[in-house]
PDB file of C-alpha atoms in Angstrom:
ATOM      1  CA  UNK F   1      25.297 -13.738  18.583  1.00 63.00           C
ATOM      2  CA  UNK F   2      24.279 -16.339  15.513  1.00 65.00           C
ATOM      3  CA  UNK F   3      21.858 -15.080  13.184  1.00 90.00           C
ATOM      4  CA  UNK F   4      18.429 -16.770  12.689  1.00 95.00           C
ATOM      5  CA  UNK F   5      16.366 -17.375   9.741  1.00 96.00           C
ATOM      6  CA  UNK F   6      12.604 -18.102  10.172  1.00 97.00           C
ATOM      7  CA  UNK F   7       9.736 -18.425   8.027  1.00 97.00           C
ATOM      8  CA  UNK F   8       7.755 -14.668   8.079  1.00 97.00           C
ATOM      9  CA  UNK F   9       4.486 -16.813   8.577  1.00 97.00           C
ATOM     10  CA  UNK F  10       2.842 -20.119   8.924  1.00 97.00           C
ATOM     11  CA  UNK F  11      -0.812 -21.634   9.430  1.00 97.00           C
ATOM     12  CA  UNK F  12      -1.556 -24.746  11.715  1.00 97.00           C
ATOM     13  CA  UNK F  13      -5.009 -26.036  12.427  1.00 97.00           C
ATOM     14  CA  UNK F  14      -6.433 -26.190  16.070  1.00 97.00           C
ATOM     15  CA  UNK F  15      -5.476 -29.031  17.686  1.00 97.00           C
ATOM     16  CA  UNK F  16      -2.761 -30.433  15.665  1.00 97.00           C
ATOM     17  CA  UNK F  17       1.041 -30.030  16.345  1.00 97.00           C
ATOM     18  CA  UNK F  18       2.254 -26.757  15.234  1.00 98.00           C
ATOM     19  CA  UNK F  19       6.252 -26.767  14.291  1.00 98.00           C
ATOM     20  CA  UNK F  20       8.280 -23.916  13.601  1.00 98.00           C
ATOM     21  CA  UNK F  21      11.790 -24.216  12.420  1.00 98.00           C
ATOM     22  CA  UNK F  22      14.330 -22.150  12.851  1.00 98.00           C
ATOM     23  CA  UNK F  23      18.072 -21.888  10.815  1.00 97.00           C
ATOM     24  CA  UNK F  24      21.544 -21.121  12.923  1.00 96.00           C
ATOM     25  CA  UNK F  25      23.911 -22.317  10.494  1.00 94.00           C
ATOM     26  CA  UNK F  26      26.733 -20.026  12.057  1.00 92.00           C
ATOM     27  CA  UNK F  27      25.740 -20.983  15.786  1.00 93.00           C
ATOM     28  CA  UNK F  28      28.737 -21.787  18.207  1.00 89.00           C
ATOM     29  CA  UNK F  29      29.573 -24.133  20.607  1.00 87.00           C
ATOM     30  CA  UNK F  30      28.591 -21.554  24.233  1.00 84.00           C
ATOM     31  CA  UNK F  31      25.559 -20.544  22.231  1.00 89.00           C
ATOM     32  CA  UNK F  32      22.341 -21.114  23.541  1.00 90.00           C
ATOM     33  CA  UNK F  33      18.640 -21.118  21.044  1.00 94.00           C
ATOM     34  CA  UNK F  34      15.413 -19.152  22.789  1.00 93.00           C
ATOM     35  CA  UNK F  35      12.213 -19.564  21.746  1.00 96.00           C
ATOM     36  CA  UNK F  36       9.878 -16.547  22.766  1.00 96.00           C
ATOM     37  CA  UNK F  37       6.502 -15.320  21.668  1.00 97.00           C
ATOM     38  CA  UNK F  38       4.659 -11.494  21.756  1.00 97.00           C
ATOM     39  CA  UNK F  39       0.938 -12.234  20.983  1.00 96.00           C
ATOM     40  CA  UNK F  40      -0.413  -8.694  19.199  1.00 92.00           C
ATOM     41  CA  UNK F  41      -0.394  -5.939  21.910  1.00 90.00           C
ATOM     42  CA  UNK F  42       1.607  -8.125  24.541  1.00 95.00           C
ATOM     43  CA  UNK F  43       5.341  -8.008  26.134  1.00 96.00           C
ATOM     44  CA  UNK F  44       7.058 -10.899  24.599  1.00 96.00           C
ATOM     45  CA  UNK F  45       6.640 -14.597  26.715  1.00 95.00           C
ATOM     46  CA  UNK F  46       9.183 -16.827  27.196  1.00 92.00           C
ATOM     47  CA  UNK F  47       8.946 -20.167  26.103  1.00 95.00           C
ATOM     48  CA  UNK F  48      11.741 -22.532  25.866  1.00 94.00           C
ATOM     49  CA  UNK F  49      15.519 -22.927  25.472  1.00 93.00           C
ATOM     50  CA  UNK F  50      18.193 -25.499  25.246  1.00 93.00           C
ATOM     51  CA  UNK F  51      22.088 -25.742  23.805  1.00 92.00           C
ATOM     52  CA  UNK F  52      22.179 -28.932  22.061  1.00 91.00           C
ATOM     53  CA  UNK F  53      19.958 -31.733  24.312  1.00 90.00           C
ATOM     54  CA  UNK F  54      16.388 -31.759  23.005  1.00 95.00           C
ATOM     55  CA  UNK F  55      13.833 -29.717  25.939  1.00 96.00           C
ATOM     56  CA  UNK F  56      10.349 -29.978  27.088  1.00 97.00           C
ATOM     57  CA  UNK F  57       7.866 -28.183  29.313  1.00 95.00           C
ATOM     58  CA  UNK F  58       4.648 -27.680  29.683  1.00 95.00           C
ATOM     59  CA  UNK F  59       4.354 -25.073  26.596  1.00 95.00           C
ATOM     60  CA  UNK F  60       6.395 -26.847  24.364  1.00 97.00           C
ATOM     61  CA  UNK F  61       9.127 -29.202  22.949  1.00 98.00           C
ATOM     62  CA  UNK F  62      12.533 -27.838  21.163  1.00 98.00           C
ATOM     63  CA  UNK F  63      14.545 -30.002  18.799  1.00 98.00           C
ATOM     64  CA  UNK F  64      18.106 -29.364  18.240  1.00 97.00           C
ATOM     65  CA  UNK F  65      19.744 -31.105  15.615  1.00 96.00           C
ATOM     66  CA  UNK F  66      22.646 -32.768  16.155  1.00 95.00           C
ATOM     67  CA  UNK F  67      25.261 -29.948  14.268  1.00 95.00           C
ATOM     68  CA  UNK F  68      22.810 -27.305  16.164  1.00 96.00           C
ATOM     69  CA  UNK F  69      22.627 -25.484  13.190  1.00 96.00           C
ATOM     70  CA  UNK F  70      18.773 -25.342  13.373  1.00 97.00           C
ATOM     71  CA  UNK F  71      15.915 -26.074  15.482  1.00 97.00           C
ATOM     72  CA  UNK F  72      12.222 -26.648  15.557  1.00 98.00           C
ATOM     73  CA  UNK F  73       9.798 -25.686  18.291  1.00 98.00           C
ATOM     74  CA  UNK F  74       6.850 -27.825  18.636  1.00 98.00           C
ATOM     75  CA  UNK F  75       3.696 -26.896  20.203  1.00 98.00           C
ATOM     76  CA  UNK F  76       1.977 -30.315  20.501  1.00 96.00           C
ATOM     77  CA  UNK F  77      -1.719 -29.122  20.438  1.00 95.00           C
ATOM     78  CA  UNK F  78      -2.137 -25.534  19.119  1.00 96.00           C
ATOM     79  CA  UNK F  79      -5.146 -23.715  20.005  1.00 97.00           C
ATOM     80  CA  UNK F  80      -6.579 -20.629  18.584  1.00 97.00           C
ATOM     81  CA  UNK F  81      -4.463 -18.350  21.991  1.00 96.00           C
ATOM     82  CA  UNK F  82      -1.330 -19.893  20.521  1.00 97.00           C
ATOM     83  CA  UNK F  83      -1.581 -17.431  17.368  1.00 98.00           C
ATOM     84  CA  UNK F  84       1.319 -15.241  17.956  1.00 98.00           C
ATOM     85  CA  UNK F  85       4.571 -14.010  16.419  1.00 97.00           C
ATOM     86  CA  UNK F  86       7.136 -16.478  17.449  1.00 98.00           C
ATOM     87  CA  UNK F  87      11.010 -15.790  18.134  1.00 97.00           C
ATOM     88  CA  UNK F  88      14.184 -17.749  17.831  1.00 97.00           C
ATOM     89  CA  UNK F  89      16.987 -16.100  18.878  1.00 94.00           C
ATOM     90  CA  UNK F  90      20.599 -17.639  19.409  1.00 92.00           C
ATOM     91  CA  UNK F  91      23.197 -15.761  22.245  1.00 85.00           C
ATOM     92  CA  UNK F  92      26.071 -16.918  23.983  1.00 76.00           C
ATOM     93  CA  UNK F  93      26.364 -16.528  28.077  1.00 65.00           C
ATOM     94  CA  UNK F  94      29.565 -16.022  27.631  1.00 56.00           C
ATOM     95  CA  UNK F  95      28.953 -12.088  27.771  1.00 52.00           C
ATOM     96  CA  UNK F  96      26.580 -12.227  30.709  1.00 56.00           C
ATOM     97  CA  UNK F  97      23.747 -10.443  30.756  1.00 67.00           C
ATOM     98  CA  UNK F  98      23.218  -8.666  27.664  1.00 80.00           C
ATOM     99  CA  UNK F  99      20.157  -7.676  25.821  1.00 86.00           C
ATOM    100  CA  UNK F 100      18.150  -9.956  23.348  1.00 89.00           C
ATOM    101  CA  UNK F 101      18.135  -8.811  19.730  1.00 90.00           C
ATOM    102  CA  UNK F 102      14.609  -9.856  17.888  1.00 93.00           C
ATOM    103  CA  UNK F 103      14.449 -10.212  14.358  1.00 92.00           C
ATOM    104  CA  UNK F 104      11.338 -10.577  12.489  1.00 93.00           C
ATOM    105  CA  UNK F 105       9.952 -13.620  13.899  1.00 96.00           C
ATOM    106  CA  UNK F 106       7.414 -16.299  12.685  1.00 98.00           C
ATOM    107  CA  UNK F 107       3.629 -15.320  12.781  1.00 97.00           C
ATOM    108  CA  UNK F 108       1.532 -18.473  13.409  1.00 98.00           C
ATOM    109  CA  UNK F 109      -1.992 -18.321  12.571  1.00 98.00           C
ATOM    110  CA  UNK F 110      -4.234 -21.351  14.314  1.00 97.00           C
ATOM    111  CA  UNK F 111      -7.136 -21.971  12.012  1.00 96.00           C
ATOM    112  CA  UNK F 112     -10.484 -22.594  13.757  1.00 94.00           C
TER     113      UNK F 112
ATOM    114  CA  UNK U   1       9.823 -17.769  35.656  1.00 71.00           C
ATOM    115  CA  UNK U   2       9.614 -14.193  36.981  1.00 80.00           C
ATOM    116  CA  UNK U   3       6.170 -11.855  36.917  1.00 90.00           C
ATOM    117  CA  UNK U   4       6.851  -8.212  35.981  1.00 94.00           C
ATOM    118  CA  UNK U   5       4.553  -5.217  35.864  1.00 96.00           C
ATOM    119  CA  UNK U   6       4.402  -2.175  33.996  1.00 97.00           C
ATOM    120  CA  UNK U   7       2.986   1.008  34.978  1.00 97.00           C
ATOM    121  CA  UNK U   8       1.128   2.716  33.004  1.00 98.00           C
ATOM    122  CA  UNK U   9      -0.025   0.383  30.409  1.00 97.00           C
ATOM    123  CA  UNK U  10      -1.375   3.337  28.102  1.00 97.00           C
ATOM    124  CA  UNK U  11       0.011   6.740  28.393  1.00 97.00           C
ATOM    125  CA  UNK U  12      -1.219   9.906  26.056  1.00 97.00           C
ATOM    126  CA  UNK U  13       1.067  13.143  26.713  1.00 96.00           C
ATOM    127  CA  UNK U  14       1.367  16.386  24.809  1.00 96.00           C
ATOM    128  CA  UNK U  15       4.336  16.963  22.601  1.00 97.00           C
ATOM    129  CA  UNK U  16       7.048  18.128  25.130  1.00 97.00           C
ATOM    130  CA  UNK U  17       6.178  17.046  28.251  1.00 97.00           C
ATOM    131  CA  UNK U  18       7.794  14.217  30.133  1.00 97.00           C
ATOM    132  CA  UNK U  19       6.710  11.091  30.922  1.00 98.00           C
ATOM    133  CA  UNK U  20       7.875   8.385  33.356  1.00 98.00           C
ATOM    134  CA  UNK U  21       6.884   4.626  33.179  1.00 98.00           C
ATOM    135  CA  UNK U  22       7.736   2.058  35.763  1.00 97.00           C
ATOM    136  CA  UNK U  23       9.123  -1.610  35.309  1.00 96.00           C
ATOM    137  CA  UNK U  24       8.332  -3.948  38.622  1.00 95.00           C
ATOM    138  CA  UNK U  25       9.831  -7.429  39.688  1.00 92.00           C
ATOM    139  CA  UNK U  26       7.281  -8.627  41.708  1.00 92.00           C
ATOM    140  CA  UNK U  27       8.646 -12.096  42.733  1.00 86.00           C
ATOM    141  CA  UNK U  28      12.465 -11.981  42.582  1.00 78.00           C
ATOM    142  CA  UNK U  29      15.383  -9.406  42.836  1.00 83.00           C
ATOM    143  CA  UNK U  30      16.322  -8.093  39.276  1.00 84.00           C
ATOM    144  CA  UNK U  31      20.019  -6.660  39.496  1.00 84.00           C
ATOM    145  CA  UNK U  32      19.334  -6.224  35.530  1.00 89.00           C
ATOM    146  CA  UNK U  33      16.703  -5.415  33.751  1.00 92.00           C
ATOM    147  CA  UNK U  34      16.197  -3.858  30.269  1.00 95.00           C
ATOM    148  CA  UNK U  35      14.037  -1.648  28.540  1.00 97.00           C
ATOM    149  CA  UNK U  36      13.012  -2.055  24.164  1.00 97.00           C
ATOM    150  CA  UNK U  37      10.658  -0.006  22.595  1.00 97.00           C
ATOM    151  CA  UNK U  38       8.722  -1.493  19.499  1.00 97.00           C
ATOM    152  CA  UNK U  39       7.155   0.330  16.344  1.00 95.00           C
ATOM    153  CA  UNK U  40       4.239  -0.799  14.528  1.00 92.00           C
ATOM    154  CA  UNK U  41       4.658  -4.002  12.662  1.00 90.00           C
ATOM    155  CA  UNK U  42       8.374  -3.979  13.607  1.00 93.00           C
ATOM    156  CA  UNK U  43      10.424  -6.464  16.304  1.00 93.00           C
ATOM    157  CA  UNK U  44      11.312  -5.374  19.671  1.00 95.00           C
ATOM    158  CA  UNK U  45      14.912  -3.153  19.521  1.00 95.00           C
ATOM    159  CA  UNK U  46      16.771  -2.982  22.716  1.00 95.00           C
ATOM    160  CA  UNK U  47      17.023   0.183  24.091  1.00 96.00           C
ATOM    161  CA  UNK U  48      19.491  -0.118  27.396  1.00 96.00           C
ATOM    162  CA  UNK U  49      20.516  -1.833  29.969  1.00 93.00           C
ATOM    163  CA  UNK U  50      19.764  -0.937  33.361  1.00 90.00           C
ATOM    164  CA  UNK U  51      21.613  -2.044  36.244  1.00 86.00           C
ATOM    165  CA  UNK U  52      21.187  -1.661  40.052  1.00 84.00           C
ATOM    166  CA  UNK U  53      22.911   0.977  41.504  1.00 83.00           C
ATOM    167  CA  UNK U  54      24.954   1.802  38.906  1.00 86.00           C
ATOM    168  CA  UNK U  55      24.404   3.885  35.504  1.00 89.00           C
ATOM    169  CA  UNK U  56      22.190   2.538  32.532  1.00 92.00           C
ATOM    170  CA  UNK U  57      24.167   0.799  29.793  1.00 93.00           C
ATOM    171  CA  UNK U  58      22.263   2.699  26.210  1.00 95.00           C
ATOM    172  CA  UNK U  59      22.214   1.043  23.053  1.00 95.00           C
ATOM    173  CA  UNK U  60      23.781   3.105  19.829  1.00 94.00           C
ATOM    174  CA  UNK U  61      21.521   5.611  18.468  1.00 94.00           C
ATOM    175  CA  UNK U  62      19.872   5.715  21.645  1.00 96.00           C
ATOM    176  CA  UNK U  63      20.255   9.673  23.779  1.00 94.00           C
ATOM    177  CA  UNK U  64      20.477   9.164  27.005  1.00 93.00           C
ATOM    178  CA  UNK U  65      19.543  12.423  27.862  1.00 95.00           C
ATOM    179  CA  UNK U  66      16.205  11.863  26.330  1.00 96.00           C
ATOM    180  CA  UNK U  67      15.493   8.029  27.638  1.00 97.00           C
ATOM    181  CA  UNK U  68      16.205   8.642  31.432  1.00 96.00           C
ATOM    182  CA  UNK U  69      16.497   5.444  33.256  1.00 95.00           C
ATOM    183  CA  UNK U  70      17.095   5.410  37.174  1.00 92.00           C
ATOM    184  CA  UNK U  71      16.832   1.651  38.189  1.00 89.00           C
ATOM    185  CA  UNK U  72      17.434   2.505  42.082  1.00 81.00           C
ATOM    186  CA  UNK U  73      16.473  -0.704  43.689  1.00 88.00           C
ATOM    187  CA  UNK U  74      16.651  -4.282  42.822  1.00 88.00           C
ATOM    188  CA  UNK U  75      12.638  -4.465  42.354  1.00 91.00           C
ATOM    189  CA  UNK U  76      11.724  -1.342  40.330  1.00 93.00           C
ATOM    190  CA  UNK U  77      13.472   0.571  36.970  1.00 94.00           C
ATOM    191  CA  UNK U  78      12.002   3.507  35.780  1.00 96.00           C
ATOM    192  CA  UNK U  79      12.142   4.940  32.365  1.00 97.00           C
ATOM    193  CA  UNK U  80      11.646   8.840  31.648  1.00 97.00           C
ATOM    194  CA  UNK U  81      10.594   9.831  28.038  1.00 98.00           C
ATOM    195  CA  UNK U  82      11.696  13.464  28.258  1.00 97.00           C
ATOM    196  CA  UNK U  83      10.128  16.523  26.055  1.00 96.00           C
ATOM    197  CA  UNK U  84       8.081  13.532  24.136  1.00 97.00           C
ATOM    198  CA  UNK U  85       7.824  14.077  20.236  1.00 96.00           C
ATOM    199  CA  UNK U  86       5.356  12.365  18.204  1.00 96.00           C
ATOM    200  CA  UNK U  87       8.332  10.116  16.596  1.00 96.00           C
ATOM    201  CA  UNK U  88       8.635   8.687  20.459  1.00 97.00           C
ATOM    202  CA  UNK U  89       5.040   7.114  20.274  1.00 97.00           C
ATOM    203  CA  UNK U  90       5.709   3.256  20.849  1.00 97.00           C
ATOM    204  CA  UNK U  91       5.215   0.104  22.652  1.00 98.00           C
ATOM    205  CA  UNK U  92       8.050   0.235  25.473  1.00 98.00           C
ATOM    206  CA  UNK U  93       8.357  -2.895  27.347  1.00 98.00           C
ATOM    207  CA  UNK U  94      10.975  -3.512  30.088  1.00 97.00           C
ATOM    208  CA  UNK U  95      12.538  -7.425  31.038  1.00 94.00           C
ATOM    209  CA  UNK U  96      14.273  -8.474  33.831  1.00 91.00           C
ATOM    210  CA  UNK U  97      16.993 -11.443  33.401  1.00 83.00           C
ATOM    211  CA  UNK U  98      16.491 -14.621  34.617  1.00 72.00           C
ATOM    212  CA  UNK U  99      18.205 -16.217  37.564  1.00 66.00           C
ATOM    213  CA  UNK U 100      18.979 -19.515  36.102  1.00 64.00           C
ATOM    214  CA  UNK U 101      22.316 -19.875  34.210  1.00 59.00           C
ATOM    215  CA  UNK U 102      21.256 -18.721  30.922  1.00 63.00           C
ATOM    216  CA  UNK U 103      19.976 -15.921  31.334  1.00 73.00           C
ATOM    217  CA  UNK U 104      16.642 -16.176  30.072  1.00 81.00           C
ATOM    218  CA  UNK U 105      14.551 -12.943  30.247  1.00 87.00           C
ATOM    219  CA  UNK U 106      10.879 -12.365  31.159  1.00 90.00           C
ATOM    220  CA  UNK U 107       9.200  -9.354  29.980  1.00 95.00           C
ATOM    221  CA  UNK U 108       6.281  -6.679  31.132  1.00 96.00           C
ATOM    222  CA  UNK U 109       3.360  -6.561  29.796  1.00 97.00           C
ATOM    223  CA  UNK U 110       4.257  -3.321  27.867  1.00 97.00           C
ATOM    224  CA  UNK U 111       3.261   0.249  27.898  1.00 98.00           C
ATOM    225  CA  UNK U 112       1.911   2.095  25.034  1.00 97.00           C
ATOM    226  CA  UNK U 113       2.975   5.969  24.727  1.00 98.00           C
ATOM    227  CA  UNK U 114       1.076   8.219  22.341  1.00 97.00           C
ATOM    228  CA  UNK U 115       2.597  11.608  21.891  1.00 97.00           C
ATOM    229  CA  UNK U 116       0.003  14.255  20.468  1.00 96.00           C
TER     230      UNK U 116
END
């Protein structure tokens, strides 16, 4: 699986658009991006994912670029329960079902 | 996406006893699910792999003889922490996979073991 840089932490106000990017240079071409999210004391929430067409649903919006070698989740109106620590992670399907490694994450702060 | 249920969510136990936590798939059939244990201020680190009716798939580093897993039907997987140390104390959450085609996972809501 591709390896994925994030930012350790960012800050977004409530109510604004809160976007976290993500860096998979060395993604490849069966490989898939996940977004999940573990808010403190919490089993980790799925959020979004997508292979190279940009996604929506009702928590969110991912943007691949067009090389997919990064990505940016966008939460479109942050509120203070969207403060968690937030997850890209890049695997292939090719293996089937196979565990999810987590690296360190973004932690997103909503300011009041 | 899929609702799963740990049980207990907070466990205390004495050094060397044994203790068992359950991981539930309340609205779907899970023919995999998995089981991570997280450390203070660390990410999640997959454990193994447990699949229906067949034996667990463990992680390197990981005894099997110590981190029991019996996932006998496709709706409950059970994890034993046997003769608990103090270094065991963690956050142990179990996922089950997805159904879609890419295998998204959905995770429990996490069970916190404190070995005294």
């Amino acid at each position: 699986d591709a390896k994925t840089t994030q930012p350790p932490s960012m800050d977004c106000a409530e109510g604004r658009a809160a976007n976290l990017p993500c860096n998979h240079s060395t993604i490849s071409g069966n490989e898939y991006v996940y977004w999940y999210r573990q808010i403190h004391s919490q089993g980790p929430q799925y959020i979004i994912h997508g292979l190279k067409n940009n996604e929506t649903n009702e928590m969110a919006s991912l943007i691949i670029t067009e090389d997919r070698k990064s990505s940016t989740l966008i939460l479109p109106h942050a509120t203070l329960r969207d403060t968690a620590v937030y997850y890209c992670i890049v695997r292939g399907t090719g293996g089937g079902a196979d565990g999810l490694t987590f690296g360190k994450g973004t932690h997103l702060i909503i300011q009041p | 996406g899929a609702v799963v249920s740990q049980h207990p969510s907070r466990v205390i136990c004495k050094s060397g006893t044994s203790v068992k936590i359950e991981c539930r798939s309340l609205d779907f059939q899970a023919t995999t699910m998995f089981w991570y244990r997280q450390f203070p201020k660390k990410s999640l680190m997959l454990m193994a792999t447990s699949n229906e009716g067949s034996k667990a798939t463990y992680e390197q580093g990981v005894e099997k003889d110590k981190f029991l897993i019996n996932h006998a039907s496709l709706t409950l997987s059970t994890l034993t922490v046997t003769s608990a140390h103090p270094e065991d104390s963690s956050f142990y959450i179990c996922s089950v996979m997805g159904q879609g085609i890419s295998y998204e996972q959905y995770f429990g809501p996490g069970t916190r073991l404190t070995v005294t």
